[in-house]
Amino acid sequence: MENKMSWIVHDAEDYKGQPADRTKTGGWTRAARILSIEMVERLATMGIAVNLVTYLTGTMHLPSSVSANIVTDFMGTAFLLCLLGGFVADSFLGRYRTIAIFSVVQAVGTFILAISTAIPNLRPPACHKDVNGANICKQASGAQMSILYISLYCISIGTGGLKSSVSGFGSDQFDDKDEKEGRQMAFFFSRFFFIISLGTLLAVTVLVWVQDEVGRSWGYGICSAAMFVAVFLFLTGTKQYRYKRCVGSPITHIVEVVAGAMRKRKLDLSQDPSLLYEDAPDGVGICHTDQFRCLDKAAIVADGDFEGNGGSKPNPWRLSTVTRVEEVKMMIRLLPIWATTIMFWTIYAQMITFSVEQATTMDRSIGSFQIPSGSLTVFFVSAILITLAVYDRFIIPICRKFFGKPGFANLQQMGIGLVLSVLGMVAASFVEKKRLSIAHEHKGASPLPITVFYLVPQFFLIGSGEGFIYTGQLDFFITQSPKGMKTMSTGLFLTTLSFGFFISSLLVAIVKNVTGGRDGQGWLADSINNGRLDYFYALLAIMSSVNFILFLISAIWYKPVRPNPAKDIDGDEKC
């Protein structure tokens, strides 16, 4: 009987709802299936995103600024929906069902996109020359764009639901209370970002080449087929996964604290925090803090707080524990860091939009081989992988030897990423200035007599920056959030990507309107050879420098919250 109990994972269930048997469920075999669906999601999403701007400008005949905004809106929506996906998973479906349903939605979206590129009536006719030799290009109609939008936003919905749950469901396959499985879980997280990068690498090399050299419908069709195969493999593990019960939405808990504080806003708050309501045992709760004291009123015990629950438990909409209040405070403290890391992803958006457009105008040949313009992001992904390898093999051992620390702290990693993004935009501005000078000297030349490898520094700097900031953000938002709010905190982290893309779209629209002049061209002209993209990059470098200063202020202000330890013999808390 004792031996049998050792096989049980007490906080997990099998597919029948019974306590999970560690010998038959979970572990690396099942986690590998979950990692595979995440890799294919990256393969599909990035395989579409990195080369979509060339399809919109070259085949759908849209202006460059409009095309760039369509791509950033598409990616922004995908990451914004991670919050919705997390809410649905926590409150209703659970992580397994959320992954299964939303991955099918994404697969259907990629299938519709493949069909839309294969049927001639769903795209405008090719450009032709008039009697004067000028190109005449008809833009895509509203109906043609509608089909494209349906496919793209099906993919966005699928990505949002899938990404919100896949890392959490993968970690559910390990028991952190077991020493062996705890080490396996740490390995799972360390390889999670590597798998994402590997999927992106395959997307920007193999898939982009297929799209450009074989056909868009083939490239997108491969994405769709790969997604359906990944869903099938994921479902085959249904009987072998470990499942965690839905514990309710953390959004509800936050609203309860705010509602309780609002209800008691006129009550006097004691200076003694021990008078506030707490039911967590010593060593389990969170220390009281003096920040945002207005929320402490939700923990003041008042008449009627225990009505409606038999008098044994408080009404959560009237009375919250100190720990629950502090959890809300913890989430509020994350917001300044959250806000000041958004700018990095605004700069990242340029790497899959305007930088790809730059590449289309430049000499991309290596001997007889022509590099697809979308594949230039291979330098971006390579920079991420090189950065992670250098960090693991060199920086971490050096920090351990000389400073006794396992590498840079998460806030330091984010700061390094922001600095590299500034340098990337400075490099991009100088390179674009050179490219424009050559474009003016050789008007009408295609491609321009300037090698595409001039773009490598900006791709490498931003890619290396992502290697630091993504891992720093992931660690920060998971470790510095309450246990019951980690799914929402992960979604909050992913919304920095979303808002970064949306801000990019907003900036493009503002710059287009402000600098357009009478001819409507300005810095972001319909053809980048007629604009001043170098000025736009310089503007982003200045904005990112200001943002970095704000980040430093936020990082200095931020104070991590420690758990509430047990009391000393004398009864004094160690907080």
Tab-separated table of N, CA and C in Angstrom, residues 285-415:
chain	number	residue	atom	x	y	z
A	285	GLY	N	1.609	32.160	3.776
A	285	GLY	CA	1.112	33.411	3.215
A	285	GLY	C	2.225	34.325	2.732
A	286	ILE	N	1.836	35.556	2.406
A	286	ILE	CA	2.774	36.561	1.903
A	286	ILE	C	2.832	37.710	2.890
A	287	CYS	N	4.043	38.225	3.103
A	287	CYS	CA	4.218	39.337	4.036
A	287	CYS	C	3.405	40.550	3.591
A	288	HIS	N	2.847	41.254	4.568
A	288	HIS	CA	2.153	42.503	4.273
A	288	HIS	C	3.167	43.571	3.854
A	289	THR	N	2.797	44.395	2.882
A	289	THR	CA	3.640	45.510	2.432
A	289	THR	C	2.847	46.800	2.523
A	290	ASP	N	3.568	47.902	2.571
A	290	ASP	CA	2.916	49.202	2.753
A	290	ASP	C	2.525	49.883	1.441
A	291	GLN	N	2.916	49.324	0.308
A	291	GLN	CA	2.521	49.912	-0.969
A	291	GLN	C	1.045	49.645	-1.249
A	292	PHE	N	0.425	50.576	-1.953
A	292	PHE	CA	-0.978	50.436	-2.384
A	292	PHE	C	-1.886	50.090	-1.190
A	293	ARG	N	-1.743	50.842	-0.111
A	293	ARG	CA	-2.459	50.540	1.131
A	293	ARG	C	-3.972	50.651	0.977
A	294	CYS	N	-4.419	51.347	-0.035
A	294	CYS	CA	-5.871	51.441	-0.249
A	294	CYS	C	-6.483	50.065	-0.462
A	295	LEU	N	-5.702	49.116	-1.022
A	295	LEU	CA	-6.216	47.767	-1.246
A	295	LEU	C	-6.318	46.976	0.055
A	296	ASP	N	-5.542	47.387	1.082
A	296	ASP	CA	-5.594	46.684	2.369
A	296	ASP	C	-6.986	46.715	2.993
A	297	LYS	N	-7.788	47.688	2.598
A	297	LYS	CA	-9.141	47.787	3.171
A	297	LYS	C	-10.001	46.582	2.819
A	298	ALA	N	-9.618	45.863	1.764
A	298	ALA	CA	-10.369	44.647	1.431
A	298	ALA	C	-10.182	43.570	2.487
A	299	ALA	N	-9.133	43.690	3.342
A	299	ALA	CA	-8.870	42.698	4.400
A	299	ALA	C	-9.340	43.156	5.768
A	300	ILE	N	-10.066	44.278	5.856
A	300	ILE	CA	-10.637	44.727	7.129
A	300	ILE	C	-11.905	43.915	7.419
A	301	VAL	N	-11.965	43.309	8.578
A	301	VAL	CA	-13.139	42.522	8.958
A	301	VAL	C	-14.247	43.480	9.404
A	302	ALA	N	-15.409	43.360	8.752
A	302	ALA	CA	-16.543	44.234	9.064
A	302	ALA	C	-17.807	43.395	9.200
A	303	ASP	N	-18.866	44.017	9.715
A	303	ASP	CA	-20.140	43.320	9.864
A	303	ASP	C	-20.641	42.837	8.509
A	304	GLY	N	-21.128	41.614	8.474
A	304	GLY	CA	-21.716	41.068	7.259
A	304	GLY	C	-20.734	40.366	6.349
A	305	ASP	N	-19.454	40.351	6.713
A	305	ASP	CA	-18.457	39.727	5.830
A	305	ASP	C	-18.595	38.210	5.767
A	306	PHE	N	-19.178	37.607	6.806
A	306	PHE	CA	-19.305	36.147	6.839
A	306	PHE	C	-20.727	35.683	6.561
A	307	GLU	N	-21.575	36.578	6.124
A	307	GLU	CA	-22.962	36.200	5.827
A	307	GLU	C	-23.026	35.452	4.503
A	308	GLY	N	-23.924	34.481	4.425
A	308	GLY	CA	-24.155	33.741	3.179
A	308	GLY	C	-23.279	32.519	3.026
A	309	ASN	N	-22.336	32.272	3.944
A	309	ASN	CA	-21.487	31.095	3.872
A	309	ASN	C	-21.560	30.267	5.157
A	310	GLY	N	-22.683	30.340	5.832
A	310	GLY	CA	-22.857	29.576	7.062
A	310	GLY	C	-22.065	30.136	8.217
A	311	GLY	N	-21.500	31.324	8.034
A	311	GLY	CA	-20.734	31.964	9.098
A	311	GLY	C	-19.326	31.426	9.266
A	312	SER	N	-18.918	30.432	8.441
A	312	SER	CA	-17.588	29.830	8.596
A	312	SER	C	-16.554	30.440	7.658
A	313	LYS	N	-16.977	30.795	6.489
A	313	LYS	CA	-16.057	31.371	5.510
A	313	LYS	C	-16.551	32.744	5.082
A	314	PRO	N	-15.627	33.655	4.799
A	314	PRO	CA	-16.054	35.002	4.406
A	314	PRO	C	-16.572	35.043	2.979
A	315	ASN	N	-17.410	36.012	2.715
A	315	ASN	CA	-17.840	36.281	1.351
A	315	ASN	C	-16.658	36.922	0.614
A	316	PRO	N	-16.098	36.258	-0.427
A	316	PRO	CA	-14.886	36.790	-1.073
A	316	PRO	C	-15.081	38.148	-1.731
A	317	TRP	N	-16.328	38.512	-2.008
A	317	TRP	CA	-16.592	39.822	-2.610
A	317	TRP	C	-16.629	40.925	-1.559
A	318	ARG	N	-16.587	40.526	-0.269
A	318	ARG	CA	-16.595	41.519	0.812
A	318	ARG	C	-15.289	41.508	1.610
A	319	LEU	N	-14.695	40.340	1.783
A	319	LEU	CA	-13.506	40.220	2.626
A	319	LEU	C	-12.472	39.322	1.946
A	320	SER	N	-11.255	39.821	1.836
A	320	SER	CA	-10.141	39.067	1.265
A	320	SER	C	-9.040	38.910	2.317
A	321	THR	N	-8.238	37.873	2.160
A	321	THR	CA	-7.107	37.683	3.064
A	321	THR	C	-5.971	38.639	2.697
A	322	VAL	N	-5.059	38.825	3.648
A	322	VAL	CA	-3.875	39.649	3.374
A	322	VAL	C	-3.079	39.057	2.211
A	323	THR	N	-2.984	37.735	2.191
A	323	THR	CA	-2.250	37.084	1.098
A	323	THR	C	-2.883	37.374	-0.255
A	324	ARG	N	-4.217	37.302	-0.330
A	324	ARG	CA	-4.900	37.582	-1.590
A	324	ARG	C	-4.693	39.041	-2.005
A	325	VAL	N	-4.734	39.956	-1.037
A	325	VAL	CA	-4.482	41.373	-1.331
A	325	VAL	C	-3.051	41.568	-1.822
A	326	GLU	N	-2.100	40.910	-1.161
A	326	GLU	CA	-0.705	41.046	-1.564
A	326	GLU	C	-0.452	40.444	-2.949
A	327	GLU	N	-1.202	39.404	-3.296
A	327	GLU	CA	-1.084	38.833	-4.644
A	327	GLU	C	-1.482	39.857	-5.701
A	328	VAL	N	-2.537	40.599	-5.420
A	328	VAL	CA	-2.954	41.655	-6.347
A	328	VAL	C	-1.890	42.750	-6.418
A	329	LYS	N	-1.328	43.090	-5.266
A	329	LYS	CA	-0.241	44.082	-5.254
A	329	LYS	C	0.954	43.604	-6.090
A	330	MET	N	1.260	42.317	-5.981
A	330	MET	CA	2.368	41.756	-6.760
A	330	MET	C	2.138	41.943	-8.255
A	331	MET	N	0.903	41.720	-8.697
A	331	MET	CA	0.586	41.893	-10.109
A	331	MET	C	0.699	43.357	-10.522
A	332	ILE	N	0.301	44.265	-9.626
A	332	ILE	CA	0.400	45.697	-9.931
A	332	ILE	C	1.869	46.111	-10.060
A	333	ARG	N	2.730	45.539	-9.192
A	333	ARG	CA	4.156	45.897	-9.238
A	333	ARG	C	4.818	45.449	-10.550
A	334	LEU	N	4.242	44.450	-11.193
A	334	LEU	CA	4.809	43.980	-12.458
A	334	LEU	C	4.568	44.968	-13.603
A	335	LEU	N	3.545	45.815	-13.461
A	335	LEU	CA	3.092	46.623	-14.593
A	335	LEU	C	4.133	47.607	-15.129
A	336	PRO	N	4.906	48.335	-14.272
A	336	PRO	CA	5.912	49.237	-14.848
A	336	PRO	C	6.965	48.503	-15.688
A	337	ILE	N	7.398	47.332	-15.221
A	337	ILE	CA	8.352	46.533	-16.000
A	337	ILE	C	7.692	46.062	-17.283
A	338	TRP	N	6.445	45.619	-17.165
A	338	TRP	CA	5.678	45.195	-18.342
A	338	TRP	C	5.621	46.318	-19.380
A	339	ALA	N	5.288	47.529	-18.939
A	339	ALA	CA	5.107	48.647	-19.867
A	339	ALA	C	6.414	49.047	-20.551
A	340	THR	N	7.529	48.984	-19.815
A	340	THR	CA	8.788	49.461	-20.382
A	340	THR	C	9.524	48.409	-21.208
A	341	THR	N	8.985	47.195	-21.295
A	341	THR	CA	9.577	46.193	-22.192
A	341	THR	C	8.814	46.080	-23.507
A	342	ILE	N	7.700	46.777	-23.623
A	342	ILE	CA	6.906	46.740	-24.858
A	342	ILE	C	7.698	47.302	-26.037
A	343	MET	N	8.505	48.347	-25.776
A	343	MET	CA	9.214	49.029	-26.857
A	343	MET	C	10.146	48.091	-27.615
A	344	PHE	N	10.717	47.104	-26.925
A	344	PHE	CA	11.594	46.164	-27.631
A	344	PHE	C	10.844	45.476	-28.760
A	345	TRP	N	9.611	45.072	-28.483
A	345	TRP	CA	8.854	44.308	-29.483
A	345	TRP	C	8.337	45.207	-30.600
A	346	THR	N	8.243	46.510	-30.344
A	346	THR	CA	7.945	47.452	-31.425
A	346	THR	C	9.103	47.472	-32.417
A	347	ILE	N	10.331	47.453	-31.885
A	347	ILE	CA	11.509	47.399	-32.749
A	347	ILE	C	11.611	46.039	-33.435
A	348	TYR	N	11.299	44.986	-32.707
A	348	TYR	CA	11.301	43.633	-33.288
A	348	TYR	C	10.388	43.566	-34.517
A	349	ALA	N	9.248	44.264	-34.446
A	349	ALA	CA	8.285	44.238	-35.554
A	349	ALA	C	8.910	44.729	-36.856
A	350	GLN	N	9.892	45.631	-36.768
A	350	GLN	CA	10.520	46.156	-37.985
A	350	GLN	C	11.331	45.075	-38.687
A	351	MET	N	11.798	44.077	-37.938
A	351	MET	CA	12.633	43.023	-38.521
A	351	MET	C	11.851	42.116	-39.456
A	352	ILE	N	10.536	42.015	-39.262
A	352	ILE	CA	9.740	41.143	-40.134
A	352	ILE	C	8.860	41.949	-41.085
A	353	THR	N	9.086	43.265	-41.112
A	353	THR	CA	8.315	44.104	-42.041
A	353	THR	C	9.255	44.926	-42.918
A	354	PHE	N	9.669	46.090	-42.433
A	354	PHE	CA	10.471	46.988	-43.258
A	354	PHE	C	11.852	46.415	-43.580
A	355	SER	N	12.450	45.670	-42.656
A	355	SER	CA	13.764	45.089	-42.946
A	355	SER	C	13.671	44.051	-44.063
A	356	VAL	N	12.566	43.311	-44.101
A	356	VAL	CA	12.359	42.355	-45.196
A	356	VAL	C	12.151	43.107	-46.511
A	357	GLU	N	11.437	44.237	-46.468
A	357	GLU	CA	11.267	45.048	-47.677
A	357	GLU	C	12.605	45.603	-48.152
A	358	GLN	N	13.458	46.023	-47.214
A	358	GLN	CA	14.791	46.469	-47.598
A	358	GLN	C	15.513	45.366	-48.371
A	359	ALA	N	15.414	44.140	-47.856
A	359	ALA	CA	16.121	43.016	-48.472
A	359	ALA	C	15.656	42.755	-49.896
A	360	THR	N	14.375	42.994	-50.177
A	360	THR	CA	13.857	42.731	-51.531
A	360	THR	C	14.484	43.646	-52.569
A	361	THR	N	14.995	44.799	-52.166
A	361	THR	CA	15.582	45.755	-53.115
A	361	THR	C	17.086	45.561	-53.283
A	362	MET	N	17.711	44.710	-52.471
A	362	MET	CA	19.164	44.593	-52.444
A	362	MET	C	19.642	43.320	-53.141
A	363	ASP	N	20.926	43.258	-53.414
A	363	ASP	CA	21.524	42.102	-54.074
A	363	ASP	C	21.589	40.942	-53.089
A	364	ARG	N	20.825	39.879	-53.369
A	364	ARG	CA	20.715	38.755	-52.442
A	364	ARG	C	21.371	37.490	-52.982
A	365	SER	N	22.242	37.644	-53.936
A	365	SER	CA	22.832	36.468	-54.579
A	365	SER	C	24.117	36.030	-53.894
A	366	ILE	N	24.279	34.722	-53.804
A	366	ILE	CA	25.539	34.099	-53.399
A	366	ILE	C	25.897	33.148	-54.531
A	367	GLY	N	26.744	33.615	-55.446
A	367	GLY	CA	26.992	32.845	-56.658
A	367	GLY	C	25.730	32.810	-57.492
A	368	SER	N	25.256	31.611	-57.785
A	368	SER	CA	24.023	31.469	-58.575
A	368	SER	C	22.785	31.333	-57.700
A	369	PHE	N	22.989	31.235	-56.368
A	369	PHE	CA	21.853	31.057	-55.459
A	369	PHE	C	21.311	32.408	-55.013
A	370	GLN	N	19.982	32.546	-55.067
A	370	GLN	CA	19.321	33.777	-54.655
A	370	GLN	C	18.674	33.561	-53.287
A	371	ILE	N	19.121	34.335	-52.289
A	371	ILE	CA	18.563	34.210	-50.938
A	371	ILE	C	17.158	34.811	-50.914
A	372	PRO	N	16.143	34.064	-50.492
A	372	PRO	CA	14.808	34.670	-50.332
A	372	PRO	C	14.872	35.810	-49.322
A	373	SER	N	14.197	36.904	-49.624
A	373	SER	CA	14.280	38.073	-48.745
A	373	SER	C	13.805	37.761	-47.324
A	374	GLY	N	12.774	36.924	-47.215
A	374	GLY	CA	12.274	36.572	-45.887
A	374	GLY	C	13.243	35.723	-45.080
A	375	SER	N	14.191	35.073	-45.780
A	375	SER	CA	15.145	34.207	-45.090
A	375	SER	C	16.266	34.980	-44.419
A	376	LEU	N	16.325	36.314	-44.639
A	376	LEU	CA	17.337	37.108	-43.946
A	376	LEU	C	17.163	37.023	-42.433
A	377	THR	N	15.957	36.712	-41.986
A	377	THR	CA	15.728	36.583	-40.545
A	377	THR	C	16.437	35.364	-39.965
A	378	VAL	N	17.090	34.543	-40.816
A	378	VAL	CA	17.900	33.441	-40.301
A	378	VAL	C	19.049	33.993	-39.444
A	379	PHE	N	19.546	35.183	-39.797
A	379	PHE	CA	20.585	35.804	-38.980
A	379	PHE	C	20.013	36.234	-37.626
A	380	PHE	N	18.760	36.590	-37.642
A	380	PHE	CA	18.058	36.972	-36.420
A	380	PHE	C	17.960	35.775	-35.476
A	381	VAL	N	17.494	34.637	-36.023
A	381	VAL	CA	17.340	33.432	-35.207
A	381	VAL	C	18.702	32.886	-34.795
A	382	SER	N	19.680	32.951	-35.710
A	382	SER	CA	21.028	32.482	-35.381
A	382	SER	C	21.608	33.279	-34.220
A	383	ALA	N	21.343	34.586	-34.209
A	383	ALA	CA	21.833	35.429	-33.116
A	383	ALA	C	21.232	34.988	-31.787
A	384	ILE	N	19.953	34.603	-31.793
A	384	ILE	CA	19.302	34.127	-30.569
A	384	ILE	C	19.989	32.865	-30.070
A	385	LEU	N	20.195	31.902	-30.977
A	385	LEU	CA	20.786	30.623	-30.583
A	385	LEU	C	22.234	30.801	-30.112
A	386	ILE	N	22.998	31.656	-30.819
A	386	ILE	CA	24.383	31.917	-30.414
A	386	ILE	C	24.423	32.591	-29.043
A	387	THR	N	23.526	33.564	-28.839
A	387	THR	CA	23.468	34.279	-27.563
A	387	THR	C	23.163	33.323	-26.416
A	388	LEU	N	22.180	32.439	-26.620
A	388	LEU	CA	21.826	31.480	-25.566
A	388	LEU	C	22.981	30.531	-25.281
A	389	ALA	N	23.679	30.085	-26.344
A	389	ALA	CA	24.808	29.162	-26.159
A	389	ALA	C	25.951	29.846	-25.406
A	390	VAL	N	26.286	31.079	-25.804
A	390	VAL	CA	27.361	31.821	-25.136
A	390	VAL	C	26.995	32.081	-23.676
A	391	TYR	N	25.744	32.424	-23.444
A	391	TYR	CA	25.293	32.703	-22.076
A	391	TYR	C	25.414	31.462	-21.198
A	392	ASP	N	24.953	30.301	-21.728
A	392	ASP	CA	24.990	29.061	-20.945
A	392	ASP	C	26.413	28.565	-20.716
A	393	ARG	N	27.260	28.653	-21.749
A	393	ARG	CA	28.591	28.045	-21.690
A	393	ARG	C	29.658	28.943	-21.070
A	394	PHE	N	29.484	30.251	-21.180
A	394	PHE	CA	30.549	31.153	-20.742
A	394	PHE	C	30.109	32.120	-19.635
A	395	ILE	N	29.015	32.843	-19.875
A	395	ILE	CA	28.618	33.889	-18.927
A	395	ILE	C	28.197	33.307	-17.585
A	396	ILE	N	27.380	32.259	-17.606
A	396	ILE	CA	26.923	31.664	-16.345
A	396	ILE	C	28.097	31.117	-15.523
A	397	PRO	N	29.031	30.345	-16.124
A	397	PRO	CA	30.185	29.879	-15.325
A	397	PRO	C	31.033	31.024	-14.768
A	398	ILE	N	31.213	32.091	-15.542
A	398	ILE	CA	31.995	33.230	-15.062
A	398	ILE	C	31.301	33.898	-13.877
A	399	CYS	N	29.982	34.094	-13.982
A	399	CYS	CA	29.224	34.711	-12.884
A	399	CYS	C	29.271	33.852	-11.622
A	400	ARG	N	29.214	32.532	-11.793
A	400	ARG	CA	29.283	31.640	-10.633
A	400	ARG	C	30.654	31.708	-9.971
A	401	LYS	N	31.708	31.770	-10.786
A	401	LYS	CA	33.063	31.740	-10.258
A	401	LYS	C	33.423	33.029	-9.540
A	402	PHE	N	33.081	34.177	-10.134
A	402	PHE	CA	33.539	35.453	-9.591
A	402	PHE	C	32.510	36.171	-8.716
A	403	PHE	N	31.203	35.889	-8.952
A	403	PHE	CA	30.175	36.622	-8.209
A	403	PHE	C	29.269	35.714	-7.389
A	404	GLY	N	29.410	34.406	-7.568
A	404	GLY	CA	28.578	33.475	-6.815
A	404	GLY	C	27.122	33.511	-7.217
A	405	LYS	N	26.845	33.937	-8.463
A	405	LYS	CA	25.468	34.015	-8.951
A	405	LYS	C	25.319	33.208	-10.240
A	406	PRO	N	24.145	32.608	-10.459
A	406	PRO	CA	23.941	31.789	-11.664
A	406	PRO	C	23.580	32.636	-12.884
A	407	GLY	N	24.422	33.583	-13.236
A	407	GLY	CA	24.141	34.423	-14.401
A	407	GLY	C	23.528	35.752	-14.017
A	408	PHE	N	23.069	36.475	-15.029
A	408	PHE	CA	22.438	37.771	-14.809
A	408	PHE	C	21.055	37.585	-14.202
A	409	ALA	N	20.640	38.536	-13.372
A	409	ALA	CA	19.267	38.540	-12.866
A	409	ALA	C	18.310	38.860	-14.008
A	410	ASN	N	17.042	38.492	-13.829
A	410	ASN	CA	16.073	38.683	-14.928
A	410	ASN	C	15.948	40.146	-15.348
A	411	LEU	N	15.981	41.070	-14.398
A	411	LEU	CA	15.894	42.487	-14.759
A	411	LEU	C	17.136	42.941	-15.529
A	412	GLN	N	18.296	42.391	-15.180
A	412	GLN	CA	19.513	42.717	-15.912
A	412	GLN	C	19.458	42.190	-17.343
A	413	GLN	N	18.912	40.984	-17.510
A	413	GLN	CA	18.768	40.425	-18.854
A	413	GLN	C	17.864	41.300	-19.722
A	414	MET	N	16.774	41.769	-19.133
A	414	MET	CA	15.868	42.637	-19.880
A	414	MET	C	16.547	43.955	-20.254
A	415	GLY	N	17.326	44.509	-19.332
A	415	GLY	CA	18.044	45.748	-19.613
A	415	GLY	C	19.035	45.586	-20.748
